[in-house]
Amino acid sequence: MSRFEAMDGNTATAEGMRQINPDVVAAYPITPQTSTVQTFSQFVADGEVDTEFIRVESEHSAMAACIGASAAGGRVMTATSANGLALMWEMVYIAASNRAPIVMTVVNRALSGPINIHCDHSDSMGTRDAGWIQLFGENPQEAYDNAIQAVRIAEHEDVLLPVMSMYDGFITSHSLERVQIEDGEAVRDFVGPFTAHDSLLDVDNPVTYGPLDFYDFYMEHKRQQVEAMKYAKRVIPEVAADFEKHFGRRYGFFDEYRLDDAELALVVLSSTAGTARSVVDSLRAQGLKVGLLKPRVFRPFPAEELADALRDKTAVGVMDRSDSFGALGGPLFVELSAALKIWGVPAKIVDYVFGLGGRDTTPAQIESVFRDLAEIAETGEIKQLVTYLGVRE
Amino acid sequence: MATALKLKELYKKEDRLTSGHRLCAGCAAPIIVRQILTAIDEPVVLSNATGCLEVSTTIYPYTAWQVPWIHTAFETAASTISGVEAMYRSLVKQGKLEERNFKFVAFGGDGGTYDIGIQALSGMLERGHRALYVCYNNEAYMNTGIQRSGATPLGAWTTTSPVGKVIPGKPRPRKDLTAIAAAHDIPYAAQASPHNWRDLMRKVRKAVAADGPSFLNVLSSCNRGWRHPTDIAIEISRLAAETCYWPLYEVEDGEWKLTYRPKKKLPIEEFLQPQGRFRHLFREENKHVLEELRAQVDRKWRQLLKRCGEEE
Ligand SMILES: Cc1ncc(C[n+]2csc(CCOP(=O)(O)OP(=O)(O)O)c2C)c(N)n1
Ligand code: SF4
Ligand SMILES: [Mg+2]
């Protein structure tokens, strides 16, 4: 039986992990992810899971141990934030190229320096080219649901790629919300048993993992990762459809809110979408044709689908919770701009970098974005390509 | 019954590291690996740090390994085997895998062990994984072209501790990693050398029988980096033991024990002279470095004798 509970994002994630009952977890504490690891430690200490929990001495070792454990033929999960993800960066790439279906929760936090513990997306955006599937969740419910779906996506025969499941540090990780927790048996049924491929523990059929790979084969192996990502684009909606059948909640590449007939569109990831929705409602009440698009899947980037969803918009405002210093703008903006151009979407597009290091983002700021978009739509002119919201200039 | 440590029995065992690998002719590393893997009768699963051994044995699509083997990165042999071993325990505990007394062994060079991988090694030892970590110690980063490491001895030439007009080789002594590993209070830590293969294989057997982590530091001659002829790998290992430059000992449940004591300790020059990396120490102006190295070796030897309860 499913049940409703008041839970924060980290507790909901740990509860999902308890139900998934992975064979091995290797993790290291870092704010704001820590309570996930603590809660899960208690499950281990109370014998509620079969998991071997490796309390590693660093995140670099966490990911190395995850890769070893995954190659040894079982289900592996971990969680981290910011500097932890940065420290494991070398291994994050190796996990993907080993085609290790590891599921990692990344509780988004600003990267040092200066050191900061609050939310932005610089950590996971820094690994956007590492070969991991990346899912962004808005609230504790999505954190829980994405963790469960991530297992199925990662382990799919045609994919075999690691998956990162993100949600906003503190805002989602530490805020209580109503979460529908599904029946444990039903969750285990949904994720199914782990199927090992070329396990290191199959000693009668020895395999070599991680050989030296030069110019004669390296490129083919990279090309295979590209192909796996393409398959992931097919598998992610399949898993979502099955998830909806089991549990009734619907997921796609992105979520639309009053977007259909909108002329001005805002695109923003994760928890900020909640605030944006209320701004959309109040502006709609004033007669402005505004709408919201909240991407869930950042890798593989659903470029064509996004372009289609924005095809008839006049102006698009992207809100980026991380910057890409020296680039045209934030990562979401740059990728979406390319998608619109390539798929022939005429909409004007501008970027708003916001919320770095946990800077509060107000409804008034989001409203100002829509006001800018209205002006751009009216004049056809972009005055400023990238705007920094709520910053002292 | 374990295979007797006799050549006429051991040679019948199949090679777990086959020929065809690309390690240099005369390199001690594959000899050491074969001795270790031959000593173990049980199924083994290996992890290997980046370095000469790794790059030379697995150029895709070839592999010289006849047993399961994983390489992830340079500093991760210990953390990777930790994950493998944890998965084994998990699957066995859950009844998903048959218990077959697997042995888990990690190989790392001195760079991957003394330096960049020391944290991961320390973590593996502290957490109590049932795995043997072997450092094949050629006393420098050989794979990247002979750079100094924390295992490079005082005065040795390397490409990053070159012999210059004002600095004659490495200005600092090597660290005592075997003692550092033993200080983790693990069931078994030892030093070994391939010329004394029976001693080495006996240590491997003790290490993998231990109910917990174990550590083995094996001196591994590299003719490229040590600058000696390609046919003296075993002889130079013997000289390292006879001069007490590389004593053979073990630390079993905290008990220190010499496993070989030279009848007559040879002068350190016997070990240094055949090696080009020490050639400059025989020049008049560098005599003081040679004397300092001798004093260090002697001091460490006396310290070891004391720890082992042996008379000087
Ligand atoms: C993180 C990282 N830093 C540096 C390197 C470059 N590197 C590869 S092997 C190596 C030296 C290996 O030395 P050692 O561990 O002593 O093994 P050996 O080659 O001497 O057998 C270095 C510096 C690397 N691969 N990864
Ligand atoms: S460089 Fe030295 S350690 Fe490396 S393979 Fe050659 S002899 Fe062996
Ligand atoms: Mg070395």
XYZ file of C-alpha atoms and ligand atoms in Angstrom:
740
model
C 0.000 0.000 0.000
C 1.290 3.433 -0.824
C 1.205 6.038 1.909
C 1.543 9.789 2.255
C 4.225 11.186 4.487
C 5.796 14.523 5.250
C 9.363 14.103 4.092
C 12.271 16.192 2.913
C 14.101 15.321 -0.305
C 16.986 13.526 1.383
C 14.716 11.367 3.514
C 12.575 10.529 0.505
C 15.722 9.572 -1.425
C 16.997 7.404 1.422
C 13.565 5.781 1.656
C 13.718 5.058 -2.081
C 17.153 3.518 -1.601
C 15.835 1.402 1.264
C 13.108 0.039 -0.982
C 15.465 -0.517 -3.921
C 17.827 -2.336 -1.526
C 21.017 -1.948 -3.596
C 23.752 -4.565 -3.170
C 26.458 -1.987 -2.486
C 26.459 1.678 -1.527
C 29.725 3.608 -1.192
C 29.324 7.184 -0.042
C 30.897 10.060 1.844
C 29.078 12.822 3.710
C 28.839 16.395 2.412
C 26.277 19.103 3.077
C 23.495 19.127 1.904
C 23.578 15.444 0.941
C 24.660 14.222 4.393
C 21.284 13.306 5.831
C 20.736 10.846 2.962
C 23.868 8.945 3.981
C 22.951 9.178 7.679
C 19.426 7.932 7.168
C 20.658 5.106 4.991
C 23.328 4.197 7.593
C 20.516 3.692 10.081
C 18.702 1.363 7.666
C 21.922 -0.646 7.384
C 22.472 -0.646 11.149
C 18.898 -1.818 11.707
C 19.202 -4.601 9.134
C 16.450 -3.139 6.960
C 18.563 -3.541 3.816
C 20.981 -6.189 2.548
C 23.341 -3.497 1.301
C 27.064 -3.598 1.991
C 27.669 0.047 2.829
C 31.272 1.143 2.279
C 31.993 4.193 4.415
C 34.818 5.379 2.179
C 37.431 7.941 3.134
C 36.634 10.299 0.221
C 34.301 10.805 -2.711
C 37.079 9.839 -5.109
C 37.182 6.467 -3.412
C 33.378 6.391 -3.273
C 33.116 6.437 -7.043
C 36.099 4.101 -7.506
C 34.475 1.619 -5.131
C 31.147 2.015 -6.933
C 32.822 1.209 -10.249
C 34.535 -1.859 -8.771
C 31.320 -3.012 -7.133
C 29.332 -2.474 -10.305
C 31.840 -4.468 -12.352
C 31.471 -7.205 -9.752
C 27.907 -7.667 -10.914
C 25.417 -5.989 -8.601
C 23.280 -2.914 -8.091
C 25.166 0.123 -6.819
C 24.051 3.524 -5.581
C 25.705 6.597 -4.084
C 25.027 10.255 -3.336
C 27.050 13.451 -3.162
C 27.089 17.240 -3.621
C 29.356 19.974 -4.986
C 32.986 19.490 -3.875
C 32.309 15.792 -3.444
C 31.270 15.510 -7.067
C 34.214 17.672 -8.100
C 36.624 15.425 -6.199
C 35.265 12.324 -7.926
C 35.312 13.969 -11.360
C 38.011 11.668 -12.750
C 36.023 8.622 -11.673
C 32.704 10.034 -12.893
C 34.004 9.795 -16.461
C 35.453 6.336 -15.868
C 32.115 5.081 -14.506
C 30.361 6.116 -17.710
C 33.001 4.702 -20.034
C 32.944 1.425 -18.086
C 29.196 1.426 -18.797
C 28.557 0.970 -15.093
C 24.830 1.441 -14.350
C 25.433 3.284 -11.076
C 22.707 5.571 -9.729
C 23.972 8.679 -7.959
C 21.906 11.329 -6.235
C 23.476 14.758 -6.564
C 22.013 17.252 -4.142
C 22.863 20.426 -5.994
C 25.195 22.816 -4.200
C 27.455 25.616 -5.396
C 31.029 24.624 -6.167
C 33.897 26.206 -4.261
C 35.388 28.742 -4.254
C 34.557 30.599 -2.301
C 33.182 27.773 -0.231
C 29.415 27.842 0.059
C 26.941 25.165 1.046
C 23.808 26.423 -0.669
C 22.137 25.568 -3.907
C 23.141 26.177 -7.441
C 23.738 23.812 -10.325
C 27.445 24.375 -10.940
C 28.291 20.940 -9.542
C 26.218 18.715 -11.818
C 26.554 21.072 -14.800
C 30.307 20.626 -14.461
C 29.830 16.948 -15.226
C 27.336 17.374 -18.037
C 29.786 16.011 -20.598
C 30.875 13.037 -18.491
C 28.564 10.549 -20.145
C 25.975 10.278 -17.367
C 22.248 10.535 -17.845
C 21.069 13.551 -15.850
C 17.624 13.977 -14.323
C 16.555 17.101 -12.431
C 13.752 16.877 -9.868
C 11.674 19.729 -8.483
C 10.622 18.466 -5.056
C 10.936 15.499 -2.667
C 8.344 13.518 -4.625
C 10.318 13.874 -7.834
C 13.547 13.072 -5.990
C 11.983 9.804 -4.852
C 10.383 8.999 -8.203
C 13.492 9.831 -10.210
C 15.716 7.658 -8.003
C 13.441 4.689 -8.671
C 13.199 5.308 -12.407
C 16.947 5.945 -12.601
C 17.663 2.339 -11.653
C 15.565 1.030 -14.518
C 17.009 3.500 -17.024
C 20.636 2.845 -16.036
C 20.310 -0.928 -16.116
C 18.361 -1.180 -19.369
C 20.166 -3.559 -21.748
C 20.371 -0.931 -24.471
C 21.591 1.815 -22.164
C 23.957 0.602 -19.418
C 24.945 4.105 -18.421
C 25.155 5.676 -14.985
C 22.406 8.093 -13.971
C 22.597 11.225 -11.839
C 19.450 12.307 -10.088
C 19.529 15.946 -9.008
C 17.483 18.138 -6.739
C 18.109 21.497 -5.093
C 20.239 21.645 -1.962
C 18.318 22.732 1.165
C 15.341 24.000 -0.849
C 14.366 20.432 -1.714
C 16.790 18.353 0.331
C 15.723 19.828 3.656
C 12.142 21.041 3.148
C 9.280 18.857 4.301
C 6.651 18.210 1.711
C 3.899 15.705 1.201
C 5.402 12.666 -0.505
C 3.591 9.603 -1.734
C 5.747 6.654 -0.744
C 4.904 3.540 -2.675
C 4.648 0.039 -1.320
C 8.143 -1.461 -0.962
C 7.219 -4.665 -2.802
C 5.760 -2.634 -5.656
C 8.972 -0.615 -5.937
C 11.108 -3.760 -5.964
C 8.784 -5.224 -8.563
C 9.148 -2.117 -10.681
C 12.958 -2.020 -10.577
C 13.236 -5.811 -10.938
C 16.272 -7.963 -10.205
C 19.735 -6.848 -11.314
C 21.092 -8.570 -14.408
C 24.866 -8.832 -14.333
C 26.878 -8.387 -17.535
C 30.469 -9.659 -17.630
C 30.833 -9.784 -13.875
C 34.299 -9.748 -12.375
C 33.061 -12.396 -9.955
C 32.345 -14.813 -12.781
C 35.807 -16.276 -12.287
C 35.204 -19.089 -14.770
C 34.780 -16.498 -17.522
C 37.435 -13.948 -16.661
C 37.067 -10.435 -18.045
C 39.465 -7.507 -18.249
C 37.970 -4.130 -17.299
C 39.638 -0.821 -18.070
C 42.422 -1.756 -20.501
C 44.655 0.781 -22.186
C 42.780 1.911 -25.279
C 44.642 3.875 -27.926
C 43.777 5.683 -31.154
C 42.880 2.402 -32.826
C 39.786 1.742 -30.677
C 39.197 4.626 -28.243
C 37.075 6.540 -30.702
C 34.784 3.582 -31.394
C 34.263 3.202 -27.665
C 33.332 6.865 -27.336
C 31.005 6.457 -30.286
C 29.284 3.577 -28.480
C 28.630 5.865 -25.511
C 26.952 8.293 -27.896
C 24.790 5.469 -29.170
C 23.853 4.411 -25.639
C 22.716 7.974 -24.955
C 20.520 7.811 -28.054
C 18.944 4.622 -26.758
C 18.471 6.332 -23.412
C 16.274 8.872 -25.180
C 13.973 6.022 -26.142
C 14.192 4.211 -22.810
C 13.557 7.190 -20.501
C 9.965 7.694 -21.785
C 9.375 3.922 -21.784
C 10.367 3.699 -18.140
C 8.264 6.781 -17.372
C 5.243 5.192 -19.038
C 5.671 2.027 -17.002
C 6.154 4.114 -13.859
C 2.872 5.890 -14.577
C 1.143 2.543 -15.057
C 2.453 1.336 -11.699
C 2.221 4.466 -9.612
C 0.090 6.964 -11.531
C 2.524 9.852 -11.702
C 3.510 11.074 -15.145
C 7.039 12.019 -16.233
C 8.508 13.129 -19.538
C 11.618 14.841 -20.844
C 10.141 18.038 -19.461
C 7.077 19.391 -17.796
C 4.892 22.103 -19.309
C 2.732 24.545 -17.429
C 0.224 26.690 -19.338
C 2.669 26.549 -22.207
C 0.364 25.487 -25.024
C -1.087 28.854 -25.940
C 1.669 30.918 -24.320
C 3.607 33.491 -26.323
C 6.273 34.061 -23.716
C 7.993 31.033 -22.244
C 10.207 30.629 -19.238
C 12.568 27.643 -19.033
C 13.942 26.726 -15.626
C 15.149 23.585 -13.831
C 14.213 22.122 -10.467
C 12.640 23.852 -7.463
C 12.475 27.334 -9.010
C 9.763 25.992 -11.302
C 7.455 25.947 -8.278
C 7.838 29.689 -7.750
C 7.623 30.282 -11.495
C 4.269 28.510 -11.693
C 2.670 30.945 -9.269
C 4.127 33.864 -11.225
C 2.650 32.411 -14.407
C -0.746 32.237 -12.717
C -0.668 35.825 -11.495
C 0.478 37.171 -14.880
C -2.122 35.075 -16.683
C -4.706 36.699 -14.414
C -3.455 40.027 -15.770
C -3.958 38.740 -19.305
C -0.332 38.018 -20.215
C 0.106 34.873 -22.303
C 2.930 33.315 -20.340
C 3.933 29.712 -19.725
C 6.589 27.546 -18.155
C 8.774 24.693 -19.334
C 10.697 22.720 -16.715
C 13.235 20.288 -18.193
C 13.608 17.041 -16.277
C 16.142 15.328 -18.538
C 19.283 17.346 -19.263
C 21.341 14.410 -20.586
C 20.492 13.153 -23.113
C 19.443 16.672 -24.093
C 15.974 16.432 -25.670
C 16.805 19.153 -28.193
C 14.238 18.424 -30.873
C 11.411 17.895 -28.393
C 12.261 21.167 -26.656
C 12.356 22.985 -29.969
C 8.947 21.590 -30.855
C 7.490 22.657 -27.529
C 8.768 26.217 -28.083
C 8.116 26.384 -31.825
C 5.349 28.989 -31.775
C 6.648 31.135 -28.912
C 7.673 34.717 -29.530
C 10.226 35.020 -26.757
C 11.938 32.498 -24.502
C 13.663 33.330 -21.236
C 16.062 30.739 -19.886
C 16.977 30.768 -16.214
C 20.371 29.204 -15.516
C 21.375 28.374 -11.944
C 25.025 28.100 -12.960
C 27.293 30.005 -15.276
C 29.750 28.937 -17.921
C 32.450 31.557 -17.605
C 33.469 32.963 -20.939
C 30.687 31.194 -22.820
C 27.652 32.836 -24.408
C 25.634 32.225 -21.277
C 24.645 29.463 -18.871
C 24.650 25.846 -20.063
C 20.886 25.492 -20.412
C 20.735 28.680 -22.471
C 23.563 27.718 -24.798
C 22.152 24.264 -25.504
C 18.592 25.460 -25.922
C 19.677 28.302 -28.226
C 21.429 25.782 -30.448
C 18.345 23.552 -30.468
C 16.043 26.414 -31.465
C 18.376 27.505 -34.242
C 18.896 24.002 -35.642
C 15.201 23.097 -35.598
C 14.243 26.436 -37.072
C 12.384 27.967 -34.148
C 12.241 31.728 -34.687
C 11.693 32.700 -31.025
C 14.008 35.270 -29.474
C 15.930 33.750 -26.593
C 17.671 35.374 -23.618
C 19.399 34.111 -20.495
C 19.064 34.907 -16.786
C 21.731 33.633 -14.446
C 20.227 33.414 -10.975
C 20.437 31.940 -7.514
C 24.199 31.316 -7.433
C 25.405 30.084 -4.074
C 21.837 29.938 -2.811
C 20.916 33.580 -3.563
C 17.184 33.854 -3.027
C 15.037 34.097 -6.131
C 11.844 36.062 -5.675
C 8.570 36.016 -7.611
C 9.301 39.675 -8.445
C 12.518 38.659 -10.208
C 10.752 36.003 -12.236
C 8.061 38.514 -13.072
C 10.763 40.900 -14.299
C 11.950 38.173 -16.672
C 8.450 37.895 -18.162
C 8.264 41.712 -18.443
C 11.539 41.683 -20.375
C 10.193 38.928 -22.627
C 7.049 40.962 -23.269
C 9.191 43.909 -24.335
C 11.348 41.731 -26.573
C 8.208 40.276 -28.152
C 6.844 43.758 -28.776
C 10.010 45.421 -30.103
C 11.695 42.371 -31.600
C 14.874 43.623 -29.959
C 17.124 42.027 -27.387
C 18.727 44.641 -25.177
C 20.702 42.251 -23.042
C 21.513 38.646 -23.897
C 22.531 37.554 -20.400
C 21.158 39.187 -17.272
C 22.230 38.451 -13.707
C 19.205 38.412 -11.454
C 19.384 40.015 -8.030
C 23.088 40.800 -8.157
C 24.824 44.010 -7.053
C 26.488 45.183 -10.274
C 45.521 -29.177 0.141
C 47.525 -26.186 -0.915
C 50.065 -26.753 -3.662
C 53.449 -27.398 -2.055
C 55.896 -24.520 -2.483
C 58.152 -26.724 -4.584
C 59.174 -25.967 -8.131
C 58.233 -29.408 -9.386
C 54.668 -28.846 -8.167
C 54.335 -25.132 -8.909
C 55.395 -25.338 -12.543
C 52.323 -27.472 -13.284
C 50.017 -24.576 -12.449
C 48.632 -22.503 -15.266
C 49.955 -18.986 -15.722
C 47.448 -16.399 -14.594
C 49.500 -13.701 -16.338
C 50.421 -15.070 -19.747
C 53.281 -14.222 -22.037
C 52.790 -11.685 -24.773
C 52.556 -8.724 -22.432
C 54.699 -5.715 -23.255
C 56.667 -5.204 -20.054
C 60.370 -4.614 -20.781
C 62.674 -7.591 -21.070
C 64.204 -8.209 -17.667
C 61.539 -6.310 -15.723
C 60.917 -7.775 -12.280
C 57.227 -6.846 -12.163
C 55.821 -9.816 -14.123
C 58.062 -12.223 -12.194
C 56.621 -10.890 -8.951
C 53.049 -11.038 -10.206
C 53.506 -14.639 -11.352
C 55.011 -15.641 -8.039
C 52.096 -14.073 -6.194
C 49.373 -15.517 -8.374
C 51.023 -18.931 -8.387
C 51.147 -18.900 -4.603
C 47.360 -18.556 -4.446
C 45.382 -21.697 -5.235
C 41.955 -20.118 -4.823
C 40.099 -18.056 -7.463
C 41.472 -14.508 -7.584
C 40.027 -11.179 -8.655
C 42.525 -8.396 -9.321
C 42.572 -4.654 -9.403
C 45.497 -2.770 -10.870
C 46.581 0.844 -10.594
C 47.717 2.784 -13.653
C 51.408 2.199 -14.222
C 53.841 -0.005 -16.121
C 52.157 -3.261 -15.134
C 48.725 -2.056 -16.191
C 49.570 -0.402 -19.500
C 51.814 -3.242 -20.620
C 49.434 -6.099 -19.934
C 46.176 -4.853 -21.421
C 46.455 -2.931 -24.635
C 42.970 -3.247 -26.098
C 41.839 -5.603 -27.623
C 44.463 -7.797 -25.957
C 44.860 -8.862 -22.385
C 47.528 -10.964 -20.714
C 45.279 -11.685 -17.729
C 43.666 -15.082 -17.424
C 41.807 -14.033 -14.281
C 39.242 -11.268 -13.677
C 41.039 -7.942 -13.643
C 39.990 -4.309 -13.354
C 41.834 -1.046 -13.765
C 40.032 2.213 -13.073
C 42.690 4.878 -12.417
C 46.103 5.616 -10.933
C 45.197 6.179 -7.274
C 42.307 3.733 -7.072
C 43.622 0.153 -6.904
C 42.659 -0.051 -3.210
C 39.306 1.729 -3.454
C 38.294 -0.260 -6.527
C 39.110 -3.626 -4.935
C 37.190 -2.422 -1.861
C 34.089 -2.142 -4.028
C 34.667 -5.521 -5.664
C 35.186 -7.229 -2.319
C 32.139 -5.520 -0.801
C 30.005 -6.694 -3.706
C 31.277 -10.231 -3.204
C 30.326 -10.156 0.470
C 26.939 -8.654 -0.332
C 26.043 -11.202 -2.993
C 27.252 -14.144 -0.906
C 25.377 -12.871 2.159
C 22.187 -12.592 0.122
C 22.617 -16.047 -1.381
C 22.996 -14.551 -4.870
C 26.500 -15.983 -5.289
C 28.135 -19.174 -4.131
C 30.864 -18.729 -1.501
C 34.112 -19.959 -3.089
C 36.764 -18.361 -0.920
C 37.755 -15.785 -3.524
C 40.988 -13.903 -2.966
C 41.057 -10.209 -3.819
C 44.391 -8.700 -4.767
C 45.278 -5.136 -5.737
C 48.518 -4.277 -7.531
C 49.927 -0.776 -7.478
C 53.296 0.701 -8.297
C 55.126 2.759 -5.692
C 53.727 5.962 -7.193
C 50.191 4.593 -7.071
C 50.762 3.377 -3.517
C 53.221 5.576 -1.577
C 52.008 8.812 -3.147
C 48.759 9.390 -4.983
C 47.011 6.255 -3.721
C 48.068 6.305 -0.066
C 44.727 7.698 1.078
C 42.747 5.004 -0.719
C 45.127 2.357 0.640
C 44.766 3.676 4.168
C 40.983 3.651 3.769
C 40.977 0.072 2.535
C 43.177 -1.055 5.433
C 41.152 0.823 8.040
C 37.810 -0.459 6.783
C 38.975 -4.030 7.024
C 38.331 -5.299 3.502
C 39.476 -8.871 3.024
C 41.979 -8.025 0.302
C 45.724 -8.130 -0.263
C 47.354 -4.943 -1.517
C 50.658 -5.502 -3.283
C 52.989 -2.631 -4.021
C 55.447 -3.651 -6.725
C 58.001 -1.103 -5.793
C 60.455 0.029 -8.451
C 61.145 3.207 -6.530
C 59.998 5.728 -9.136
C 57.242 6.581 -11.618
C 58.559 4.393 -14.400
C 55.578 4.444 -16.722
C 55.822 8.197 -17.204
C 59.583 8.139 -17.638
C 61.380 7.657 -14.316
C 60.220 10.473 -12.047
C 60.901 10.462 -8.319
C 58.320 9.104 -5.903
C 57.998 8.834 -2.137
C 59.747 5.471 -2.514
C 62.807 6.852 -4.322
C 65.841 6.619 -2.040
C 68.066 9.493 -1.015
C 70.527 10.530 -3.667
C 68.990 8.544 -6.507
C 68.874 10.068 -9.946
C 65.446 10.336 -11.595
C 64.228 12.705 -14.286
C 62.643 14.954 -11.646
C 65.491 14.564 -9.181
C 68.265 14.910 -11.720
C 71.915 15.228 -10.857
C 72.602 18.916 -11.329
C 75.318 21.385 -10.612
C 73.986 22.114 -7.136
C 71.654 19.204 -6.261
C 73.015 15.639 -6.569
C 69.840 13.558 -7.027
C 66.920 13.164 -4.627
C 67.506 15.278 -1.526
C 65.037 13.398 0.709
C 64.928 9.807 1.962
C 62.138 7.369 1.029
C 59.248 6.860 3.401
C 58.725 3.616 5.266
C 55.401 2.557 3.824
C 55.465 -0.987 5.159
C 55.639 0.420 8.688
C 52.873 2.881 7.843
C 50.678 0.029 6.597
C 51.504 -2.064 9.663
C 50.540 0.884 11.860
C 46.958 0.357 10.663
C 46.935 -2.705 12.931
C 46.052 -5.005 10.075
C 46.492 -8.778 10.450
C 49.428 -8.989 8.057
C 52.028 -6.709 6.460
C 55.356 -7.734 4.974
C 58.283 -6.837 2.792
C 59.525 -9.265 0.181
C 61.702 -9.601 -2.873
C 61.472 -11.899 -5.902
C 64.927 -13.503 -5.542
C 63.662 -15.219 -2.393
C 60.582 -16.616 -4.067
C 59.761 -19.136 -1.384
C 59.762 -16.405 1.267
C 57.603 -14.217 -0.960
C 55.111 -16.982 -1.736
C 54.870 -17.971 1.901
C 54.054 -14.370 2.758
C 51.391 -14.246 0.070
C 49.770 -17.355 1.531
C 49.731 -15.833 4.997
C 48.405 -12.555 3.628
C 45.463 -14.033 1.762
C 44.638 -16.370 4.640
C 44.314 -13.399 6.987
C 40.818 -12.495 8.072
C 41.136 -8.896 6.984
C 43.334 -6.611 4.922
C 46.973 -7.346 4.221
C 49.819 -5.450 2.625
C 52.894 -6.632 0.783
C 55.713 -4.349 -0.342
C 57.861 -6.060 -2.960
C 61.042 -4.525 -4.304
C 60.781 -4.644 -8.087
C 63.862 -3.912 -10.127
C 63.391 -1.757 -13.229
C 66.372 -1.896 -15.516
C 65.233 1.193 -17.417
C 64.978 3.367 -14.339
C 67.668 1.840 -12.213
C 70.075 1.860 -15.123
C 71.449 -1.645 -14.850
C 71.833 -4.540 -17.319
C 68.629 -6.351 -18.215
C 69.767 -9.711 -16.868
C 70.389 -8.883 -13.210
C 66.892 -8.231 -11.842
C 67.106 -11.181 -9.483
C 70.741 -10.586 -8.529
C 70.079 -6.934 -7.687
C 67.124 -7.999 -5.517
C 69.407 -10.372 -3.654
C 71.949 -7.590 -3.106
C 69.204 -5.336 -1.745
C 68.484 -7.947 0.928
C 72.130 -8.791 1.635
C 73.026 -5.117 2.170
C 69.916 -4.625 4.340
C 68.767 -1.953 1.875
C 65.543 -3.982 1.529
C 65.128 -6.241 4.555
C 62.715 -9.145 4.343
C 60.327 -9.202 7.272
C 56.709 -9.554 8.272
C 54.360 -8.037 10.812
C 51.783 -10.610 11.833
C 49.105 -9.428 14.244
C 51.490 -6.762 15.465
C 54.462 -9.137 15.890
C 57.490 -8.010 13.903
C 59.681 -10.791 12.569
C 62.698 -10.931 10.269
C 62.207 -13.662 7.707
C 65.755 -13.417 6.411
C 68.904 -12.204 8.106
C 72.090 -11.954 6.045
C 74.896 -13.984 7.544
C 77.232 -11.106 6.858
C 75.704 -7.745 5.990
C 77.310 -6.556 2.734
C 78.364 -2.917 2.282
C 75.715 -0.744 0.624
C 78.059 -0.122 -2.345
C 77.400 -3.686 -3.531
C 73.785 -2.762 -4.185
C 74.475 0.752 -5.480
C 77.384 0.136 -7.801
C 75.669 -1.833 -10.578
C 73.006 0.875 -10.920
C 73.421 3.968 -13.050
C 70.941 5.876 -10.894
C 73.556 5.953 -8.112
C 76.649 6.444 -10.283
C 77.173 10.070 -9.233
C 77.321 9.036 -5.567
C 80.742 7.581 -6.242
C 82.145 10.939 -7.282
C 84.307 12.603 -4.653
C 82.068 15.666 -4.245
C 79.019 13.486 -3.509
C 80.639 11.174 -1.008
C 78.654 12.791 1.809
C 75.394 11.745 0.160
C 76.549 8.149 -0.071
C 77.554 8.261 3.583
C 74.206 9.722 4.541
C 72.414 6.981 2.606
C 74.562 4.351 4.312
C 73.776 5.871 7.723
C 70.052 5.836 6.935
C 70.063 2.230 5.799
C 71.982 1.245 8.919
C 69.691 3.199 11.208
C 66.571 1.655 9.686
C 68.159 -1.805 9.929
C 68.953 -1.340 13.630
C 65.436 -0.047 14.200
C 64.022 -3.120 12.482
C 66.223 -5.515 14.469
C 64.949 -3.915 17.646
C 61.324 -4.168 16.543
C 61.897 -7.821 15.701
C 63.588 -8.486 19.026
C 66.835 -9.467 17.308
C 70.306 -8.785 18.579
C 72.453 -6.325 16.652
C 45.642 11.205 -11.624
C 46.805 10.862 -12.462
N 47.955 11.567 -12.353
C 49.002 11.250 -13.102
C 48.952 10.206 -13.982
C 50.146 9.900 -14.834
N 50.791 8.642 -14.445
C 50.431 7.458 -14.974
S 51.310 6.179 -14.412
C 52.265 7.228 -13.475
C 53.410 6.727 -12.680
C 53.267 5.341 -12.217
O 54.261 5.102 -11.282
P 54.179 3.863 -10.329
O 52.904 3.843 -9.604
O 55.400 3.858 -9.497
O 54.157 2.607 -11.330
P 55.315 2.197 -12.382
O 54.955 2.756 -13.683
O 56.586 2.724 -11.857
O 55.286 0.703 -12.389
C 51.850 8.539 -13.588
C 52.484 9.675 -12.911
C 47.728 9.501 -14.080
N 47.546 8.480 -14.923
N 46.688 9.830 -13.310
S 60.128 0.709 -17.451
Fe 60.909 -0.524 -15.755
S 59.109 -1.097 -14.556
Fe 58.406 -0.404 -16.549
S 58.225 -2.272 -17.768
Fe 60.258 -1.421 -18.168
S 61.589 -2.404 -16.694
Fe 59.499 -2.749 -15.998
Mg 57.132 2.787 -9.795
